Amino acid sequence: MAAEIAVVRLDPDLDLPAYAHDGDAGLALVAREDGVVAAGGGRLLMPTGIAIAIPPGHCGLVLPRSGLALKHGVAVANAPGLIDAGYRGEIKCILLNTDPDQDYMVHRGDRIAQLLVQRFEPVVWAEVDSLDGYDRGGGFGHSGR
């Protein structure tokens, strides 16, 4: 069953986020403006031309596009970018250029990121004196092997 999400199209000439193929999880977000993401770690805040009302119990995750990352070194700086259900402003993406030499030109209408709308479970803390299970040595590759 599809989740119905209210959307305001802030720029009537841009496409709404869309799936490239049936069964895809990520909806393509597009650039509202032209811009340049400078080489060597440059960042650019790019508006997408939409505002959405994510329902309670859901969130939006802004993820990079793998093709942009592979071909141009362009990623989403805070990936995944989190959109809480209460946010009603324009969705914007912080683009990051990891290519050391080549600036990346973003053109209005370019697909720049993906939006994943995800259901989540709220957390209620249960404070205890110790945890069940095995401490695997600090994480970050410490699988015990």
PDB file of C-alpha atoms in Angstrom:
ATOM      1  CA  MET A   1       0.000   0.000   0.000  1.00  0.00           C
ATOM      2  CA  ALA A   2       1.388   3.401  -0.973  1.00  0.00           C
ATOM      3  CA  ALA A   3       1.706   6.199   1.573  1.00  0.00           C
ATOM      4  CA  GLU A   4      -0.081   9.346   0.412  1.00  0.00           C
ATOM      5  CA  ILE A   5       2.126  12.398   0.916  1.00  0.00           C
ATOM      6  CA  ALA A   6       0.823  15.956   0.533  1.00  0.00           C
ATOM      7  CA  VAL A   7       3.166  17.988  -1.684  1.00  0.00           C
ATOM      8  CA  VAL A   8       3.329  21.673  -2.578  1.00  0.00           C
ATOM      9  CA  ARG A   9       4.961  22.328  -5.911  1.00  0.00           C
ATOM     10  CA  LEU A  10       6.909  25.542  -5.243  1.00  0.00           C
ATOM     11  CA  ASP A  11       8.074  25.649  -8.853  1.00  0.00           C
ATOM     12  CA  PRO A  12       5.322  24.644 -11.316  1.00  0.00           C
ATOM     13  CA  ASP A  13       7.785  23.960 -14.134  1.00  0.00           C
ATOM     14  CA  LEU A  14       9.691  21.208 -12.298  1.00  0.00           C
ATOM     15  CA  ASP A  15       8.720  17.555 -12.128  1.00  0.00           C
ATOM     16  CA  LEU A  16       7.525  16.106  -8.855  1.00  0.00           C
ATOM     17  CA  PRO A  17       9.832  13.465  -7.362  1.00  0.00           C
ATOM     18  CA  ALA A  18       9.377  10.230  -9.288  1.00  0.00           C
ATOM     19  CA  TYR A  19      10.493   6.620  -9.314  1.00  0.00           C
ATOM     20  CA  ALA A  20      12.686   5.657 -12.262  1.00  0.00           C
ATOM     21  CA  HIS A  21      11.360   2.062 -12.274  1.00  0.00           C
ATOM     22  CA  ASP A  22       8.544   0.063 -10.694  1.00  0.00           C
ATOM     23  CA  GLY A  23       9.659  -1.279  -7.344  1.00  0.00           C
ATOM     24  CA  ASP A  24      12.312   1.415  -6.735  1.00  0.00           C
ATOM     25  CA  ALA A  25      12.566   2.787  -3.197  1.00  0.00           C
ATOM     26  CA  GLY A  26      14.089   6.200  -3.986  1.00  0.00           C
ATOM     27  CA  LEU A  27      12.237   9.080  -5.636  1.00  0.00           C
ATOM     28  CA  ALA A  28      14.409  11.375  -7.769  1.00  0.00           C
ATOM     29  CA  LEU A  29      14.777  14.921  -6.432  1.00  0.00           C
ATOM     30  CA  VAL A  30      15.644  17.619  -8.971  1.00  0.00           C
ATOM     31  CA  ALA A  31      17.539  20.908  -8.817  1.00  0.00           C
ATOM     32  CA  ARG A  32      15.474  24.096  -8.737  1.00  0.00           C
ATOM     33  CA  GLU A  33      18.395  26.292  -9.865  1.00  0.00           C
ATOM     34  CA  ASP A  34      21.643  26.218 -11.776  1.00  0.00           C
ATOM     35  CA  GLY A  35      24.737  26.116  -9.602  1.00  0.00           C
ATOM     36  CA  VAL A  36      28.344  25.006  -9.302  1.00  0.00           C
ATOM     37  CA  VAL A  37      29.700  22.573  -6.725  1.00  0.00           C
ATOM     38  CA  ALA A  38      33.366  23.506  -6.521  1.00  0.00           C
ATOM     39  CA  ALA A  39      36.039  20.825  -6.787  1.00  0.00           C
ATOM     40  CA  GLY A  40      37.970  19.680  -3.758  1.00  0.00           C
ATOM     41  CA  GLY A  41      35.182  19.532  -1.204  1.00  0.00           C
ATOM     42  CA  GLY A  42      32.953  22.384  -2.313  1.00  0.00           C
ATOM     43  CA  ARG A  43      29.386  22.382  -1.015  1.00  0.00           C
ATOM     44  CA  LEU A  44      26.165  23.792  -2.485  1.00  0.00           C
ATOM     45  CA  LEU A  45      22.730  24.049  -0.882  1.00  0.00           C
ATOM     46  CA  MET A  46      20.319  23.221  -3.692  1.00  0.00           C
ATOM     47  CA  PRO A  47      16.546  23.736  -3.404  1.00  0.00           C
ATOM     48  CA  THR A  48      14.302  21.111  -5.015  1.00  0.00           C
ATOM     49  CA  GLY A  49      11.119  23.106  -5.622  1.00  0.00           C
ATOM     50  CA  ILE A  50       8.884  21.044  -3.326  1.00  0.00           C
ATOM     51  CA  ALA A  51       7.632  21.063   0.250  1.00  0.00           C
ATOM     52  CA  ILE A  52       6.011  17.920   1.654  1.00  0.00           C
ATOM     53  CA  ALA A  53       3.988  16.818   4.673  1.00  0.00           C
ATOM     54  CA  ILE A  54       5.450  13.524   5.807  1.00  0.00           C
ATOM     55  CA  PRO A  55       2.909  11.691   7.980  1.00  0.00           C
ATOM     56  CA  PRO A  56       3.581  10.982  11.664  1.00  0.00           C
ATOM     57  CA  GLY A  57       5.527   7.761  12.171  1.00  0.00           C
ATOM     58  CA  HIS A  58       7.456   8.359   8.941  1.00  0.00           C
ATOM     59  CA  CYS A  59      10.554  10.319   7.946  1.00  0.00           C
ATOM     60  CA  GLY A  60      12.246  11.300   4.725  1.00  0.00           C
ATOM     61  CA  LEU A  61      15.838  10.324   4.007  1.00  0.00           C
ATOM     62  CA  VAL A  62      17.759  12.258   1.351  1.00  0.00           C
ATOM     63  CA  LEU A  63      20.338   9.972  -0.246  1.00  0.00           C
ATOM     64  CA  PRO A  64      22.992  10.482  -2.935  1.00  0.00           C
ATOM     65  CA  ARG A  65      22.638   9.217  -6.477  1.00  0.00           C
ATOM     66  CA  SER A  66      25.202   6.507  -7.174  1.00  0.00           C
ATOM     67  CA  GLY A  67      25.793   7.640 -10.765  1.00  0.00           C
ATOM     68  CA  LEU A  68      26.701  11.179  -9.680  1.00  0.00           C
ATOM     69  CA  ALA A  69      29.020   9.798  -7.029  1.00  0.00           C
ATOM     70  CA  LEU A  70      30.775   7.417  -9.426  1.00  0.00           C
ATOM     71  CA  LYS A  71      31.034   9.669 -12.481  1.00  0.00           C
ATOM     72  CA  HIS A  72      31.566  13.065 -10.831  1.00  0.00           C
ATOM     73  CA  GLY A  73      32.319  12.547  -7.136  1.00  0.00           C
ATOM     74  CA  VAL A  74      29.120  14.376  -6.157  1.00  0.00           C
ATOM     75  CA  ALA A  75      27.424  13.200  -2.962  1.00  0.00           C
ATOM     76  CA  VAL A  76      24.964  14.479  -0.382  1.00  0.00           C
ATOM     77  CA  ALA A  77      27.147  15.987   2.359  1.00  0.00           C
ATOM     78  CA  ASN A  78      24.997  14.905   5.318  1.00  0.00           C
ATOM     79  CA  ALA A  79      23.771  11.635   3.801  1.00  0.00           C
ATOM     80  CA  PRO A  80      21.364  10.511   4.756  1.00  0.00           C
ATOM     81  CA  GLY A  81      19.744  13.879   5.281  1.00  0.00           C
ATOM     82  CA  LEU A  82      16.827  13.477   7.671  1.00  0.00           C
ATOM     83  CA  ILE A  83      13.458  15.164   7.095  1.00  0.00           C
ATOM     84  CA  ASP A  84      11.234  14.921  10.165  1.00  0.00           C
ATOM     85  CA  ALA A  85       7.458  14.643   9.868  1.00  0.00           C
ATOM     86  CA  GLY A  86       6.953  18.136  11.293  1.00  0.00           C
ATOM     87  CA  TYR A  87       9.109  19.941   8.683  1.00  0.00           C
ATOM     88  CA  ARG A  88       7.109  21.904   6.119  1.00  0.00           C
ATOM     89  CA  GLY A  89       9.760  23.987   4.360  1.00  0.00           C
ATOM     90  CA  GLU A  90      11.293  23.433   0.945  1.00  0.00           C
ATOM     91  CA  ILE A  91      13.409  20.307   0.684  1.00  0.00           C
ATOM     92  CA  LYS A  92      17.006  21.287   0.008  1.00  0.00           C
ATOM     93  CA  CYS A  93      20.037  19.092  -0.603  1.00  0.00           C
ATOM     94  CA  ILE A  94      23.589  19.818   0.529  1.00  0.00           C
ATOM     95  CA  LEU A  95      25.679  18.664  -2.422  1.00  0.00           C
ATOM     96  CA  LEU A  96      29.375  17.871  -1.914  1.00  0.00           C
ATOM     97  CA  ASN A  97      32.000  17.556  -4.653  1.00  0.00           C
ATOM     98  CA  THR A  98      34.724  15.074  -3.711  1.00  0.00           C
ATOM     99  CA  ASP A  99      36.508  15.352  -7.075  1.00  0.00           C
ATOM    100  CA  PRO A 100      39.863  17.041  -6.391  1.00  0.00           C
ATOM    101  CA  ASP A 101      40.042  18.872  -9.747  1.00  0.00           C
ATOM    102  CA  GLN A 102      36.713  19.196 -11.571  1.00  0.00           C
ATOM    103  CA  ASP A 103      33.905  21.569 -10.572  1.00  0.00           C
ATOM    104  CA  TYR A 104      30.441  20.093 -11.108  1.00  0.00           C
ATOM    105  CA  MET A 105      27.775  22.171 -12.861  1.00  0.00           C
ATOM    106  CA  VAL A 106      24.224  21.524 -11.695  1.00  0.00           C
ATOM    107  CA  HIS A 107      21.507  22.486 -14.174  1.00  0.00           C
ATOM    108  CA  ARG A 108      17.928  23.287 -13.275  1.00  0.00           C
ATOM    109  CA  GLY A 109      15.900  20.076 -13.527  1.00  0.00           C
ATOM    110  CA  ASP A 110      18.889  17.732 -13.047  1.00  0.00           C
ATOM    111  CA  ARG A 111      18.283  14.749 -10.804  1.00  0.00           C
ATOM    112  CA  ILE A 112      20.521  15.476  -7.810  1.00  0.00           C
ATOM    113  CA  ALA A 113      19.479  13.111  -5.006  1.00  0.00           C
ATOM    114  CA  GLN A 114      16.937  10.512  -3.947  1.00  0.00           C
ATOM    115  CA  LEU A 115      14.172  10.726  -1.369  1.00  0.00           C
ATOM    116  CA  LEU A 116      13.232   7.644   0.617  1.00  0.00           C
ATOM    117  CA  VAL A 117      10.110   7.906   2.784  1.00  0.00           C
ATOM    118  CA  GLN A 118      10.486   5.439   5.626  1.00  0.00           C
ATOM    119  CA  ARG A 119       8.259   4.258   8.461  1.00  0.00           C
ATOM    120  CA  PHE A 120       9.951   4.168  11.859  1.00  0.00           C
ATOM    121  CA  GLU A 121       9.223   3.086  15.408  1.00  0.00           C
ATOM    122  CA  PRO A 122       9.500   5.693  18.177  1.00  0.00           C
ATOM    123  CA  VAL A 123      11.960   4.887  20.953  1.00  0.00           C
ATOM    124  CA  VAL A 124      11.186   4.726  24.658  1.00  0.00           C
ATOM    125  CA  TRP A 125      14.295   4.360  26.808  1.00  0.00           C
ATOM    126  CA  ALA A 126      14.406   1.528  29.364  1.00  0.00           C
ATOM    127  CA  GLU A 127      17.352   2.338  31.624  1.00  0.00           C
ATOM    128  CA  VAL A 128      19.104  -0.782  32.970  1.00  0.00           C
ATOM    129  CA  ASP A 129      22.324  -1.523  34.880  1.00  0.00           C
ATOM    130  CA  SER A 130      23.794  -3.810  32.206  1.00  0.00           C
ATOM    131  CA  LEU A 131      23.040  -5.109  28.728  1.00  0.00           C
ATOM    132  CA  ASP A 132      22.459  -8.659  27.541  1.00  0.00           C
ATOM    133  CA  GLY A 133      24.757 -10.066  24.874  1.00  0.00           C
ATOM    134  CA  TYR A 134      28.441  -9.804  24.096  1.00  0.00           C
ATOM    135  CA  ASP A 135      30.510  -6.600  23.853  1.00  0.00           C
ATOM    136  CA  ARG A 136      32.321  -7.118  20.555  1.00  0.00           C
ATOM    137  CA  GLY A 137      35.284  -4.965  21.411  1.00  0.00           C
ATOM    138  CA  GLY A 138      34.278  -1.459  20.519  1.00  0.00           C
ATOM    139  CA  GLY A 139      32.716  -1.717  17.053  1.00  0.00           C
ATOM    140  CA  PHE A 140      34.302  -0.216  13.929  1.00  0.00           C
ATOM    141  CA  GLY A 141      35.398  -3.557  12.511  1.00  0.00           C
ATOM    142  CA  HIS A 142      35.696  -5.418  15.809  1.00  0.00           C
ATOM    143  CA  SER A 143      33.616  -8.436  14.858  1.00  0.00           C
ATOM    144  CA  GLY A 144      35.702 -10.738  17.055  1.00  0.00           C
ATOM    145  CA  ARG A 145      37.603 -12.280  14.131  1.00  0.00           C
TER     146      ARG A 145
END
